[in-house]
């Protein structure tokens, strides 16, 4: 009987929460038919069944969070009669004898002390001495009432209105962190259930107000009352909470969101894993710009989005990877795993609140226009929180694009388990020396920008990385890009 396990829903995702089962025990399911819904800090996704048959067991219930790879359910081949019988037997079965036997037995009475340790009569001629002061103090201490333990801090209470509602843990966390009223949010999920996209859309419509870490400033009266309240606090109060930001303070404490925490963990792990090295090259985009300027009007009218430099750079990277395949690889157990497919990943900013890295699968089979469509579609889905688990899995090489912010040179962090990442920095016009057809030199104004390649020195050396980047530069500067469009 095949097991259904928690899938890997992205390189940085380590766990998922079951939010809904579409099948019950005893019901038939076909391969690739949606079996359950899972929620992570990045995506909410319907997961299809990996086998056909009948659901024999469900091991993880709705609302439970488990690690990637954990067993979730068991699919039984055949007509499912055995699974249905087990489900019926489980529903009407009487308690097992072992259930009653497992009850904790009553405490046995304490055994009397040995006879020689029991009290003996005192001889009549024995001298009776009054107890010493030390003995009296020890006796008083033994009979004193035990100290009352310090009260434990009260657990955090959920936001009023979320208790008892069918909400995924991710949605419940977003509502609590942002101090929202779920009754004000319109649910678009199954049976009107509130999804993560509904909460984020509500925050966007309301200008991002009441987000986690944004506190209202204290009023003057409250600021004056605070010292008096602190002085009135009894000495044996509850443990002091962590310091919070106060009006007039120079700093503010903003708790990490889940995506911020996951990103931080992934970046620190990457720096600890890979031997990061940076190589950079300046690229003259004059040839790209001539084609882009001539085609951008028609392109936008037909495709519905602007033609930027990114598809040209992506196309050059794909062709350069064919010449330098070790850049498209991962480090394994004392070995380099070279990937035959190019799955190009792109870092997408989420309104300065985090980033996500969707993947264009089999990008090496796409021409420039098809590649531009795929990149634009993934960016749209990322910002509208519509990415699926497949959209963020399987990347083999990543491109990050800080160029629109006018950056000069960026040293990016490698997206594990890959071995390289390319940064495309700002492109600006500047004077460059060019060679004229007659062999003389001249100065012209061209669009120029930097490309920065961070690579893992475990996988290959600087000469190989530099040669790869030089090939990307050569393709961008010399290719007939009009033929690509």
XYZ file of C-alpha atoms in Angstrom:
485
model
C 0.000 0.000 0.000
C 1.643 3.288 -1.070
C 2.133 6.000 1.495
C 1.156 9.637 0.934
C 3.812 11.937 2.390
C 4.183 15.676 2.938
C 5.776 17.005 -0.270
C 8.701 19.424 -0.508
C 6.940 22.721 -1.227
C 9.998 24.820 -2.007
C 13.678 24.769 -1.140
C 13.243 26.736 2.099
C 10.036 25.053 3.297
C 10.520 22.431 6.013
C 6.938 21.781 7.165
C 3.313 22.128 6.115
C -0.136 22.240 7.681
C -2.997 20.056 6.436
C -5.946 22.414 6.010
C -8.400 20.092 4.230
C -8.812 16.479 3.154
C -10.838 16.063 -0.030
C -11.337 12.337 0.568
C -12.402 10.307 3.602
C -11.286 6.832 4.674
C -12.954 4.286 2.395
C -13.401 6.691 -0.549
C -11.794 6.092 -3.949
C -9.157 8.436 -5.345
C -7.473 8.505 -8.744
C -3.844 9.296 -9.419
C -3.338 13.074 -9.877
C -6.771 13.795 -8.350
C -6.620 16.451 -5.572
C -6.337 14.590 -2.268
C -5.586 17.275 0.330
C -4.803 20.951 0.760
C -1.617 22.057 2.494
C -0.597 25.483 3.772
C 2.953 26.751 4.278
C 4.481 30.135 5.001
C 4.766 30.682 1.239
C 1.929 28.926 -0.606
C -1.449 27.275 -0.092
C -1.686 24.375 -2.494
C -3.896 21.455 -3.441
C -1.792 18.287 -3.589
C -2.804 15.458 -5.928
C -2.708 11.802 -5.019
C 0.410 9.956 -6.135
C -1.511 6.692 -6.604
C -4.944 5.332 -7.475
C -6.969 3.281 -5.020
C -8.933 3.747 -1.826
C -7.971 5.852 1.189
C -7.159 3.203 3.804
C -5.860 5.490 6.567
C -5.547 9.194 7.295
C -2.651 9.653 9.721
C -2.562 13.459 10.009
C -5.763 15.351 10.711
C -6.823 18.781 9.450
C -5.044 21.558 11.301
C -1.965 19.495 12.177
C 1.521 20.634 11.103
C 4.147 18.044 10.163
C 7.621 17.993 8.633
C 8.346 17.443 4.961
C 8.421 13.695 4.252
C 6.065 12.756 7.102
C 3.451 10.044 6.371
C 0.008 11.586 5.875
C -2.182 8.781 4.559
C -2.189 5.271 3.100
C -3.741 4.377 -0.268
C -4.921 0.777 -0.747
C -5.197 -0.779 -4.202
C -8.371 -2.591 -5.215
C -12.044 -1.977 -4.446
C -11.391 -0.724 -0.915
C -13.604 -3.236 0.883
C -10.927 -3.873 3.488
C -10.501 -0.143 4.143
C -14.261 0.348 4.409
C -14.514 -2.564 6.826
C -11.744 -1.107 8.971
C -13.439 2.286 8.966
C -16.765 0.726 10.033
C -15.143 -1.398 12.706
C -13.295 1.598 14.073
C -16.505 3.627 14.303
C -18.445 1.061 16.366
C -15.738 -0.808 18.212
C -15.967 -1.143 21.985
C -13.058 -0.021 24.095
C -10.267 -2.557 24.250
C -9.545 -4.293 27.535
C -6.115 -2.752 27.356
C -7.692 0.716 27.460
C -9.145 -0.046 30.890
C -6.050 -1.834 32.043
C -4.008 1.185 31.071
C -5.642 3.326 33.766
C -3.226 4.434 36.463
C -3.572 2.210 39.584
C -4.367 3.810 42.926
C -1.342 4.556 45.065
C -0.416 1.674 47.345
C -0.431 2.546 51.056
C 2.966 3.370 52.438
C 4.691 0.468 54.174
C 5.209 0.847 57.940
C 8.802 1.455 59.017
C 10.822 -1.507 60.278
C 10.181 -2.509 63.879
C 13.611 -1.383 65.071
C 12.927 2.102 63.660
C 9.564 2.436 65.418
C 9.373 4.540 68.602
C 10.843 2.838 71.680
C 9.767 3.571 75.274
C 12.087 5.948 77.124
C 13.703 4.428 80.273
C 12.560 6.018 83.489
C 16.083 6.940 84.544
C 16.945 8.521 81.225
C 17.899 12.170 81.321
C 15.420 14.359 79.452
C 17.016 17.430 77.878
C 15.148 20.290 76.286
C 15.652 20.616 72.511
C 18.369 22.985 71.352
C 17.609 26.228 69.494
C 18.990 24.692 66.252
C 16.677 21.690 66.600
C 13.657 23.897 67.221
C 14.490 25.969 64.127
C 14.870 22.823 61.999
C 11.533 21.463 63.244
C 9.790 24.743 62.522
C 11.251 24.790 59.007
C 10.018 21.256 58.299
C 6.470 22.103 59.394
C 6.327 25.475 57.685
C 3.910 25.836 54.790
C 5.672 25.359 51.426
C 6.336 28.492 49.392
C 3.780 29.168 46.750
C 5.342 28.766 43.303
C 5.644 31.863 41.144
C 2.679 32.123 38.824
C 3.464 31.048 35.276
C 3.092 33.665 32.563
C -0.282 33.533 30.895
C -0.226 31.999 27.419
C -0.996 34.354 24.537
C -4.686 34.406 23.753
C -5.963 34.220 20.164
C -7.586 37.233 18.605
C -11.259 37.483 19.546
C -13.318 36.022 16.727
C -10.765 33.454 15.513
C -11.507 30.841 18.171
C -13.709 28.074 16.815
C -13.428 29.232 13.193
C -12.100 26.981 10.438
C -8.843 28.808 9.698
C -5.513 27.431 8.615
C -2.650 28.114 11.046
C -1.088 30.505 8.515
C -4.311 32.511 8.191
C -4.887 32.493 11.954
C -1.331 33.755 12.510
C -1.766 36.574 9.960
C -5.018 37.656 11.594
C -3.542 37.605 15.098
C -0.278 39.306 14.115
C -2.099 42.114 12.322
C -4.864 42.449 14.956
C -7.652 41.951 12.411
C -11.320 41.088 12.819
C -12.033 37.992 10.686
C -15.691 39.041 10.375
C -14.505 41.964 8.246
C -12.670 39.716 5.753
C -14.552 38.117 2.863
C -13.487 34.504 2.355
C -13.074 33.197 -1.176
C -12.044 29.652 -0.267
C -14.080 26.469 -0.074
C -17.401 27.121 1.705
C -16.412 30.760 2.239
C -13.267 29.896 4.181
C -10.765 32.746 4.585
C -7.519 32.107 2.714
C -4.137 33.741 3.110
C -4.714 35.654 -0.138
C -7.951 37.068 1.343
C -6.081 38.405 4.406
C -3.277 39.905 2.311
C -5.797 41.497 -0.056
C -7.625 42.990 2.928
C -4.354 44.449 4.243
C -3.530 45.873 0.812
C -6.959 47.511 0.513
C -6.535 49.087 3.914
C -3.079 50.431 3.227
C -1.284 47.771 5.274
C -2.562 49.225 8.550
C -2.345 47.309 11.838
C 0.518 45.150 10.637
C 2.676 43.238 13.049
C 5.315 45.428 14.655
C 3.474 48.723 13.984
C 2.328 50.067 17.342
C 0.276 53.105 18.173
C 2.273 55.824 19.986
C 1.501 56.209 23.667
C -0.547 59.214 24.744
C 1.077 61.773 27.110
C -1.223 60.666 29.924
C -0.221 57.055 29.426
C 3.451 58.013 29.361
C 3.098 59.886 32.667
C 1.111 57.075 34.285
C 3.672 54.437 33.352
C 6.309 55.306 36.011
C 3.682 55.434 38.766
C 2.307 52.074 37.710
C 5.809 50.620 37.705
C 6.447 51.887 41.236
C 3.129 50.436 42.449
C 4.067 47.007 41.083
C 4.671 44.556 43.969
C 8.134 43.059 44.286
C 6.879 39.483 43.699
C 5.210 40.263 40.345
C 5.198 37.990 37.280
C 8.425 37.703 35.289
C 9.011 40.926 33.372
C 8.062 40.741 29.681
C 10.597 41.392 26.968
C 11.315 45.110 26.509
C 8.925 46.715 24.022
C 9.232 49.923 22.060
C 8.056 53.041 23.903
C 7.126 56.519 22.790
C 10.245 58.574 22.341
C 12.568 55.565 22.370
C 15.335 55.441 19.779
C 14.509 51.889 18.704
C 11.517 49.690 18.015
C 11.262 45.916 18.254
C 9.458 44.374 15.270
C 8.969 40.588 15.455
C 10.005 38.609 12.394
C 7.156 37.427 10.206
C 7.212 33.780 9.192
C 8.568 34.497 5.708
C 11.207 36.837 7.168
C 12.268 34.132 9.634
C 12.429 31.459 6.927
C 14.430 33.735 4.627
C 16.857 34.545 7.437
C 17.366 30.857 8.222
C 17.953 30.032 4.550
C 20.454 32.866 4.044
C 22.459 32.023 7.169
C 22.508 28.352 6.203
C 23.695 29.243 2.700
C 26.571 31.370 3.991
C 27.561 28.572 6.373
C 27.345 25.946 3.607
C 28.875 27.506 0.488
C 32.279 29.160 -0.003
C 30.909 32.379 -1.543
C 33.034 34.193 -4.132
C 32.044 37.123 -6.378
C 33.113 37.856 -9.942
C 31.689 40.789 -11.926
C 31.689 42.108 -15.462
C 30.564 45.353 -17.119
C 28.239 44.797 -20.075
C 27.517 47.158 -22.990
C 23.805 46.775 -23.773
C 23.819 48.901 -26.962
C 22.866 45.969 -29.223
C 20.117 44.839 -26.846
C 18.756 48.380 -26.514
C 18.496 48.917 -30.298
C 16.256 45.862 -30.645
C 14.321 46.539 -27.442
C 13.583 50.170 -28.341
C 12.367 49.207 -31.814
C 10.127 46.370 -30.583
C 8.851 47.536 -27.176
C 5.693 49.271 -28.481
C 4.517 46.322 -30.557
C 5.602 43.886 -27.842
C 3.560 45.548 -25.103
C 0.489 45.867 -27.342
C 0.617 42.159 -28.149
C 1.837 40.669 -24.865
C 0.311 43.094 -22.350
C 3.554 43.809 -20.446
C 6.760 45.744 -21.076
C 9.855 44.293 -22.714
C 12.688 44.746 -20.205
C 16.357 43.747 -20.219
C 15.700 40.705 -18.030
C 14.547 38.285 -20.796
C 17.651 39.124 -22.866
C 19.934 38.453 -19.883
C 18.050 35.239 -19.073
C 18.408 33.998 -22.640
C 22.151 34.728 -22.580
C 22.527 32.875 -19.265
C 20.742 29.801 -20.612
C 23.037 29.608 -23.647
C 26.152 30.179 -21.525
C 25.085 27.358 -19.174
C 25.201 24.991 -22.164
C 28.889 25.867 -22.555
C 29.623 25.774 -18.802
C 27.303 23.074 -17.389
C 28.949 22.908 -13.957
C 27.379 26.275 -13.133
C 23.991 24.527 -13.440
C 24.610 22.046 -10.638
C 24.412 21.210 -6.938
C 26.992 19.909 -4.469
C 26.190 16.384 -3.295
C 27.989 13.926 -1.018
C 31.600 14.499 -2.066
C 30.403 14.991 -5.664
C 29.048 17.578 -8.080
C 25.539 16.854 -9.382
C 25.232 18.448 -12.842
C 21.633 19.038 -13.950
C 20.654 18.319 -17.547
C 17.611 20.620 -17.383
C 17.826 24.373 -16.865
C 15.167 25.455 -14.358
C 15.701 29.186 -14.079
C 14.640 30.761 -10.776
C 13.913 34.473 -10.271
C 13.923 36.306 -6.938
C 10.700 38.322 -6.633
C 10.194 41.016 -3.992
C 6.887 40.932 -2.078
C 6.257 44.582 -1.318
C 9.440 44.840 0.798
C 8.029 42.244 3.246
C 9.957 39.242 1.973
C 10.916 37.510 -1.222
C 10.030 34.340 -3.027
C 11.860 32.546 -5.833
C 9.534 31.072 -8.476
C 10.982 28.830 -11.179
C 10.673 28.708 -14.979
C 11.012 24.984 -15.635
C 12.829 23.789 -18.775
C 13.814 27.344 -19.647
C 16.480 26.019 -22.027
C 13.687 25.049 -24.434
C 12.234 28.579 -24.669
C 12.921 31.415 -27.071
C 13.139 34.969 -25.776
C 9.452 35.850 -26.183
C 8.219 32.674 -24.468
C 10.752 33.202 -21.681
C 9.555 36.784 -21.174
C 5.954 35.550 -20.896
C 6.889 32.935 -18.295
C 8.888 35.390 -16.173
C 6.106 38.003 -16.259
C 3.448 35.413 -15.382
C 5.421 34.065 -12.414
C 6.073 37.574 -11.097
C 2.335 38.347 -11.299
C 1.399 35.116 -9.521
C 4.024 35.731 -6.837
C 2.732 39.210 -6.001
C -0.896 38.058 -5.990
C -0.035 34.997 -3.845
C -1.194 32.531 -6.497
C 1.961 30.410 -6.789
C 1.651 26.651 -6.443
C 4.146 24.268 -4.872
C 5.494 23.342 -8.313
C 6.092 27.017 -9.123
C 8.709 27.361 -6.361
C 10.429 23.976 -6.602
C 13.270 22.529 -8.612
C 15.344 25.607 -9.479
C 18.882 24.955 -10.758
C 20.170 28.553 -11.270
C 18.848 31.849 -9.894
C 18.758 35.430 -11.177
C 18.115 38.352 -8.835
C 17.301 41.725 -10.381
C 17.965 44.764 -8.139
C 18.723 46.856 -11.229
C 15.431 48.813 -11.272
C 16.575 50.420 -7.985
C 19.718 51.759 -9.639
C 22.233 49.504 -7.901
C 25.841 49.450 -9.103
C 27.083 46.017 -7.997
C 25.417 43.403 -5.776
C 26.990 40.371 -4.071
C 23.956 38.032 -3.764
C 23.619 34.997 -1.485
C 23.435 31.621 -3.241
C 20.029 29.954 -3.277
C 20.724 26.497 -1.811
C 21.250 23.843 -3.018
C 22.388 25.641 -6.181
C 26.006 26.696 -6.725
C 25.602 30.113 -8.363
C 23.347 33.164 -8.561
C 23.527 36.129 -10.968
C 22.734 39.712 -9.995
C 21.603 42.100 -12.762
C 22.383 45.618 -11.587
C 21.331 49.048 -12.808
C 21.807 49.987 -16.456
C 22.654 53.630 -17.185
C 24.067 55.595 -20.085
C 27.752 56.452 -19.916
C 30.583 57.285 -22.333
C 32.419 54.244 -23.658
C 35.337 53.828 -26.039
C 34.378 52.087 -29.283
C 36.329 50.987 -32.331
C 35.097 52.317 -35.678
C 35.078 50.201 -38.864
C 38.262 51.867 -40.087
C 40.100 50.820 -36.930
C 40.093 54.190 -35.235
C 38.654 54.809 -31.787
C 35.809 57.056 -30.746
C 33.720 57.851 -27.686
C 29.979 57.071 -27.692
C 27.187 57.063 -25.127
C 25.852 53.533 -24.521
C 23.666 51.849 -21.881
C 26.040 49.990 -19.555
C 25.498 47.852 -16.458
C 27.220 45.370 -14.166
C 26.556 41.659 -13.791
C 27.663 40.031 -10.526
C 28.020 36.266 -10.222
C 28.235 34.745 -6.735
C 29.453 31.141 -6.953
C 30.314 28.279 -4.621
C 34.079 27.752 -4.695
C 33.521 24.104 -3.690
C 31.930 23.432 -7.087
C 34.523 25.049 -9.359
C 37.227 27.682 -9.400
C 37.382 31.354 -10.291
C 38.654 30.740 -13.819
C 35.594 28.619 -14.671
C 33.196 31.165 -13.127
C 34.890 34.074 -14.900
C 34.799 32.261 -18.236
C 31.067 31.616 -17.785
C 30.372 35.265 -16.971
C 32.526 36.350 -19.911
C 30.416 34.157 -22.183
C 27.210 35.777 -20.888
C 28.713 39.210 -21.599
C 29.784 38.138 -25.102
C 26.306 36.844 -25.997
C 24.606 40.013 -24.756
C 26.945 42.302 -26.689
C 27.213 40.416 -30.015
C 24.039 38.403 -30.665
C 21.504 39.371 -33.344
C 18.628 39.873 -30.901
C 16.184 40.895 -33.614
C 16.088 37.260 -34.728
C 15.071 36.205 -31.211
C 11.904 38.317 -31.391
